[in-house]
Amino acid sequence: MKHSLEGGNTVLCRKKENGLVLHRLDQSILVIKISRAEVRNALCDATYAALASTLNDAKDDKGLEFIILTGDGEFFCGGMDLKNGFKAYDEIQDNPVYRFMCSMIECPKVLVALVNGPAIGIGTTLLLHVDLVFALRSAYFWIPFIRACIVPEFASSKVLPEVIGRAAAGRMVLLGQKLTAEEAFQRGLVGELLDCEPKLAVTKVAQTLRESLQGIPHAGSALLESKRLMRLDRVDSVKRAILVELEAVTRRIASGKTGDAVASLRYQLDHQSGHHSEHAKL
């Protein structure tokens, strides 16, 4: 059965599980929407696992070319769900966060982020590993690692300075300063700012993607091969950085120094957002 999506897209299929809503707009475009409004679209282990599974399944989908990742409602992604603090895993392969990170950096499809609101923690660092980033002007970008008494993740200690420059990365990581959408665009973290209504943003981005290939024979295969070449020498070095960072995060957790800081950050986020309980559903 087809479902109607706000903004004028006709959805070929719609599926919701573990905090994700999947929309297949057409053969070439899949939309993954983080839908956990009660926690600012923060990611729990089940959502990380669902994201990893969805991205891994997409590898063998021959008609799929673009995957759009966005948020449901007012937030793009509120980072890691801090409700139960941080969890340490004995084996790295058992860690759904690590599996999600690997699925992103190994994904052969063109990954597109549509940042529809605040991007906090991994909501910002995951943008370093997508191919195209669109953002509404209401978005902002914040990685409050120090406030949670932890260290950078998702290879952001390596990649963030490469993308936005060492000085700006230092202010974000070490001082906990936020970037506005305009600042993120100026720094190269965001590729295009959108002025449309939030409910029309998915339609706008999908239209841009379709038009880029319209009328070009065999454009899809050239598109995916171009992505492969652009990422050719990057995967191994990024994986190494991810492992080093996760080991450092694990040590921080084991030290027992994160509990009070995490509780304080949760309190701050809850009161800043007013819980954002009333979210518009797309």
C-alpha positions as a Python dict, from the first residue, in 0.01 Angstrom:
ca = {
    (1, 'M'): (0, 0, 0),
    (2, 'K'): (122, 351, -81),
    (3, 'H'): (117, 617, 188),
    (4, 'S'): (101, 992, 147),
    (5, 'L'): (390, 1195, 289),
    (6, 'E'): (344, 1562, 379),
    (7, 'G'): (505, 1784, 120),
    (8, 'G'): (368, 1603, -182),
    (9, 'N'): (583, 1289, -200),
    (10, 'T'): (412, 957, -263),
    (11, 'V'): (568, 696, -37),
    (12, 'L'): (606, 346, -178),
    (13, 'C'): (641, 192, 167),
    (14, 'R'): (648, 301, 529),
    (15, 'K'): (786, 111, 824),
    (16, 'K'): (847, 202, 1188),
    (17, 'E'): (1067, 12, 1432),
    (18, 'N'): (1298, 86, 1725),
    (19, 'G'): (1267, 462, 1697),
    (20, 'L'): (1302, 482, 1318),
    (21, 'V'): (1047, 553, 1047),
    (22, 'L'): (1151, 436, 700),
    (23, 'H'): (999, 596, 390),
    (24, 'R'): (1082, 459, 44),
    (25, 'L'): (1004, 759, -176),
    (26, 'D'): (1091, 580, -500),
    (27, 'Q'): (1332, 316, -621),
    (28, 'S'): (1634, 542, -574),
    (29, 'I'): (1558, 728, -247),
    (30, 'L'): (1511, 596, 106),
    (31, 'V'): (1431, 831, 395),
    (32, 'I'): (1533, 725, 747),
    (33, 'K'): (1363, 940, 1007),
    (34, 'I'): (1468, 929, 1372),
    (35, 'S'): (1139, 931, 1561),
    (36, 'R'): (1194, 947, 1938),
    (37, 'A'): (1041, 1286, 2015),
    (38, 'E'): (1007, 1210, 2386),
    (39, 'V'): (1389, 1218, 2419),
    (40, 'R'): (1473, 1480, 2153),
    (41, 'N'): (1539, 1204, 1897),
    (42, 'A'): (1828, 1078, 2109),
    (43, 'L'): (1963, 737, 2015),
    (44, 'C'): (1941, 430, 2239),
    (45, 'D'): (2109, 95, 2176),
    (46, 'A'): (1803, -40, 1994),
    (47, 'T'): (1796, 260, 1761),
    (48, 'Y'): (2170, 235, 1690),
    (49, 'A'): (2119, -134, 1606),
    (50, 'A'): (1822, -54, 1380),
    (51, 'L'): (2022, 213, 1197),
    (52, 'A'): (2312, -28, 1146),
    (53, 'S'): (2079, -300, 1018),
    (54, 'T'): (1902, -62, 778),
    (55, 'L'): (2228, 72, 634),
    (56, 'N'): (2378, -275, 600),
    (57, 'D'): (2065, -405, 426),
    (58, 'A'): (2086, -112, 183),
    (59, 'K'): (2420, -234, 47),
    (60, 'D'): (2252, -501, -165),
    (61, 'D'): (1959, -286, -280),
    (62, 'K'): (2052, -239, -646),
    (63, 'G'): (1801, 36, -722),
    (64, 'L'): (1882, 248, -418),
    (65, 'E'): (2113, 545, -471),
    (66, 'F'): (2038, 798, -195),
    (67, 'I'): (1963, 756, 175),
    (68, 'I'): (1828, 1067, 349),
    (69, 'L'): (1868, 1074, 728),
    (70, 'T'): (1655, 1328, 914),
    (71, 'G'): (1463, 1376, 1239),
    (72, 'D'): (1094, 1367, 1323),
    (73, 'G'): (960, 1692, 1467),
    (74, 'E'): (1174, 1977, 1599),
    (75, 'F'): (1503, 1792, 1661),
    (76, 'F'): (1740, 1628, 1418),
    (77, 'C'): (1915, 1416, 1680),
    (78, 'G'): (1964, 1479, 2052),
    (79, 'G'): (2277, 1263, 2072),
    (80, 'M'): (2297, 952, 2285),
    (81, 'D'): (2000, 874, 2509),
    (82, 'L'): (2144, 959, 2851),
    (83, 'K'): (1855, 812, 3051),
    (84, 'N'): (2062, 514, 3166),
    (85, 'G'): (2404, 677, 3134),
    (86, 'F'): (2679, 521, 2924),
    (87, 'K'): (2718, 146, 2885),
    (88, 'A'): (3051, -28, 2844),
    (89, 'Y'): (3088, -346, 2634),
    (90, 'D'): (3351, -617, 2681),
    (91, 'E'): (3372, -681, 2307),
    (92, 'I'): (3370, -393, 2060),
    (93, 'Q'): (3168, -596, 1809),
    (94, 'D'): (2887, -619, 2068),
    (95, 'N'): (2862, -243, 2089),
    (96, 'P'): (2568, -123, 1872),
    (97, 'V'): (2721, 226, 1858),
    (98, 'Y'): (3034, 85, 1695),
    (99, 'R'): (2826, -125, 1454),
    (100, 'F'): (2629, 185, 1355),
    (101, 'M'): (2947, 386, 1299),
    (102, 'C'): (3094, 112, 1079),
    (103, 'S'): (2771, 81, 880),
    (104, 'M'): (2784, 453, 801),
    (105, 'I'): (3144, 473, 691),
    (106, 'E'): (3113, 152, 485),
    (107, 'C'): (2780, 240, 322),
    (108, 'P'): (2816, 241, -60),
    (109, 'K'): (2504, 455, -113),
    (110, 'V'): (2510, 835, -109),
    (111, 'L'): (2427, 938, 247),
    (112, 'V'): (2238, 1265, 278),
    (113, 'A'): (2169, 1438, 610),
    (114, 'L'): (1872, 1672, 635),
    (115, 'V'): (1928, 1857, 962),
    (116, 'N'): (1580, 1977, 1056),
    (117, 'G'): (1668, 2105, 1404),
    (118, 'P'): (1930, 2081, 1681),
    (119, 'A'): (2208, 1828, 1621),
    (120, 'I'): (2365, 1735, 1953),
    (121, 'G'): (2656, 1499, 2023),
    (122, 'I'): (2655, 1218, 1769),
    (123, 'G'): (2385, 1415, 1588),
    (124, 'T'): (2670, 1646, 1486),
    (125, 'T'): (2958, 1399, 1460),
    (126, 'L'): (2771, 1164, 1224),
    (127, 'L'): (2753, 1453, 976),
    (128, 'L'): (3128, 1415, 926),
    (129, 'H'): (3061, 1080, 757),
    (130, 'V'): (2775, 1159, 521),
    (131, 'D'): (2820, 1278, 165),
    (132, 'L'): (2576, 1571, 153),
    (133, 'V'): (2442, 1788, 436),
    (134, 'F'): (2134, 2010, 408),
    (135, 'A'): (2012, 2210, 706),
    (136, 'L'): (1722, 2433, 800),
    (137, 'R'): (1829, 2771, 931),
    (138, 'S'): (1676, 2685, 1269),
    (139, 'A'): (1932, 2408, 1323),
    (140, 'Y'): (2231, 2432, 1551),
    (141, 'F'): (2525, 2202, 1619),
    (142, 'W'): (2658, 2118, 1966),
    (143, 'I'): (2895, 1849, 2096),
    (144, 'P'): (2898, 1881, 2478),
    (145, 'F'): (3148, 1602, 2541),
    (146, 'I'): (3327, 1780, 2824),
    (147, 'R'): (2997, 1854, 2999),
    (148, 'A'): (2928, 1479, 3005),
    (149, 'C'): (3285, 1417, 3127),
    (150, 'I'): (3366, 1208, 2819),
    (151, 'V'): (3577, 1255, 2507),
    (152, 'P'): (3501, 1289, 2133),
    (153, 'E'): (3350, 997, 1940),
    (154, 'F'): (3287, 886, 1580),
    (155, 'A'): (3640, 992, 1478),
    (156, 'S'): (3547, 1355, 1544),
    (157, 'S'): (3883, 1420, 1712),
    (158, 'K'): (4037, 1348, 1371),
    (159, 'V'): (3777, 1454, 1116),
    (160, 'L'): (3615, 1762, 1272),
    (161, 'P'): (3936, 1975, 1255),
    (162, 'E'): (3980, 1861, 894),
    (163, 'V'): (3629, 1979, 804),
    (164, 'I'): (3580, 2304, 999),
    (165, 'G'): (3938, 2393, 1092),
    (166, 'R'): (4140, 2341, 1407),
    (167, 'A'): (4037, 2663, 1581),
    (168, 'A'): (3664, 2615, 1531),
    (169, 'A'): (3688, 2248, 1626),
    (170, 'G'): (3869, 2344, 1946),
    (171, 'R'): (3593, 2585, 2041),
    (172, 'M'): (3327, 2321, 1978),
    (173, 'V'): (3501, 2031, 2154),
    (174, 'L'): (3703, 2196, 2429),
    (175, 'L'): (3478, 2492, 2512),
    (176, 'G'): (3143, 2336, 2423),
    (177, 'Q'): (3043, 2623, 2194),
    (178, 'K'): (2753, 2578, 1952),
    (179, 'L'): (2756, 2647, 1580),
    (180, 'T'): (2454, 2807, 1419),
    (181, 'A'): (2337, 2677, 1083),
    (182, 'E'): (2490, 2980, 912),
    (183, 'E'): (2824, 2925, 1089),
    (184, 'A'): (2817, 2554, 1000),
    (185, 'F'): (2756, 2648, 637),
    (186, 'Q'): (3042, 2899, 638),
    (187, 'R'): (3274, 2636, 794),
    (188, 'G'): (3183, 2365, 543),
    (189, 'L'): (3000, 2131, 783),
    (190, 'V'): (2675, 2208, 597),
    (191, 'G'): (2659, 2217, 219),
    (192, 'E'): (2325, 2393, 168),
    (193, 'L'): (2086, 2593, 386),
    (194, 'L'): (1714, 2551, 330),
    (195, 'D'): (1461, 2833, 364),
    (196, 'C'): (1151, 2619, 313),
    (197, 'E'): (892, 2516, 570),
    (198, 'P'): (1013, 2218, 777),
    (199, 'K'): (735, 1993, 648),
    (200, 'L'): (851, 2058, 290),
    (201, 'A'): (1221, 1993, 355),
    (202, 'V'): (1222, 1624, 261),
    (203, 'T'): (1043, 1705, -66),
    (204, 'K'): (1291, 1985, -140),
    (205, 'V'): (1596, 1766, -82),
    (206, 'A'): (1452, 1471, -274),
    (207, 'Q'): (1376, 1702, -567),
    (208, 'T'): (1735, 1829, -565),
    (209, 'L'): (1870, 1474, -569),
    (210, 'R'): (1641, 1360, -851),
    (211, 'E'): (1719, 1666, -1065),
    (212, 'S'): (2094, 1605, -1030),
    (213, 'L'): (2061, 1279, -1226),
    (214, 'Q'): (1765, 1358, -1448),
    (215, 'G'): (1814, 1273, -1814),
    (216, 'I'): (2165, 1132, -1767),
    (217, 'P'): (2203, 771, -1889),
    (218, 'H'): (2366, 537, -1634),
    (219, 'A'): (2409, 827, -1392),
    (220, 'G'): (2335, 611, -1088),
    (221, 'S'): (2632, 379, -1140),
    (222, 'A'): (2864, 674, -1200),
    (223, 'L'): (2730, 840, -885),
    (224, 'L'): (2804, 541, -661),
    (225, 'E'): (3143, 476, -818),
    (226, 'S'): (3235, 841, -762),
    (227, 'K'): (3145, 809, -394),
    (228, 'R'): (3355, 494, -365),
    (229, 'L'): (3658, 670, -511),
    (230, 'M'): (3615, 977, -290),
    (231, 'R'): (3616, 755, 22),
    (232, 'L'): (3877, 504, -96),
    (233, 'D'): (4162, 589, 144),
    (234, 'R'): (3944, 707, 430),
    (235, 'V'): (3767, 406, 582),
    (236, 'D'): (4064, 242, 756),
    (237, 'S'): (4196, 561, 913),
    (238, 'V'): (3850, 660, 1034),
    (239, 'K'): (3796, 314, 1186),
    (240, 'R'): (4124, 341, 1373),
    (241, 'A'): (4022, 678, 1514),
    (242, 'I'): (3680, 539, 1615),
    (243, 'L'): (3843, 253, 1807),
    (244, 'V'): (4090, 480, 1987),
    (245, 'E'): (3809, 716, 2089),
    (246, 'L'): (3576, 435, 2204),
    (247, 'E'): (3856, 292, 2419),
    (248, 'A'): (3901, 635, 2578),
    (249, 'V'): (3524, 668, 2633),
    (250, 'T'): (3520, 322, 2795),
    (251, 'R'): (3800, 425, 3032),
    (252, 'R'): (3606, 737, 3127),
    (253, 'I'): (3298, 530, 3203),
    (254, 'A'): (3498, 276, 3406),
    (255, 'S'): (3651, 558, 3610),
    (256, 'G'): (3309, 640, 3755),
    (257, 'K'): (3353, 1009, 3673),
    (258, 'T'): (3072, 1043, 3422),
    (259, 'G'): (2760, 978, 3632),
    (260, 'D'): (2705, 1319, 3792),
    (261, 'A'): (2808, 1502, 3473),
    (262, 'V'): (2563, 1299, 3263),
    (263, 'A'): (2279, 1367, 3509),
    (264, 'S'): (2357, 1739, 3500),
    (265, 'L'): (2365, 1745, 3119),
    (266, 'R'): (2034, 1557, 3101),
    (267, 'Y'): (1877, 1814, 3330),
    (268, 'Q'): (2011, 2100, 3118),
    (269, 'L'): (1888, 1946, 2792),
    (270, 'D'): (1542, 1872, 2933),
    (271, 'H'): (1497, 2228, 3055),
    (272, 'Q'): (1641, 2387, 2741),
    (273, 'S'): (1409, 2190, 2515),
    (274, 'G'): (1100, 2205, 2734),
    (275, 'H'): (1090, 1831, 2652),
    (276, 'H'): (959, 1914, 2301),
    (277, 'S'): (669, 1684, 2360),
    (278, 'E'): (453, 1825, 2082),
    (279, 'H'): (624, 1734, 1758),
    (280, 'A'): (477, 1756, 1410),
    (281, 'K'): (471, 1411, 1252),
    (282, 'L'): (563, 1376, 887),
}
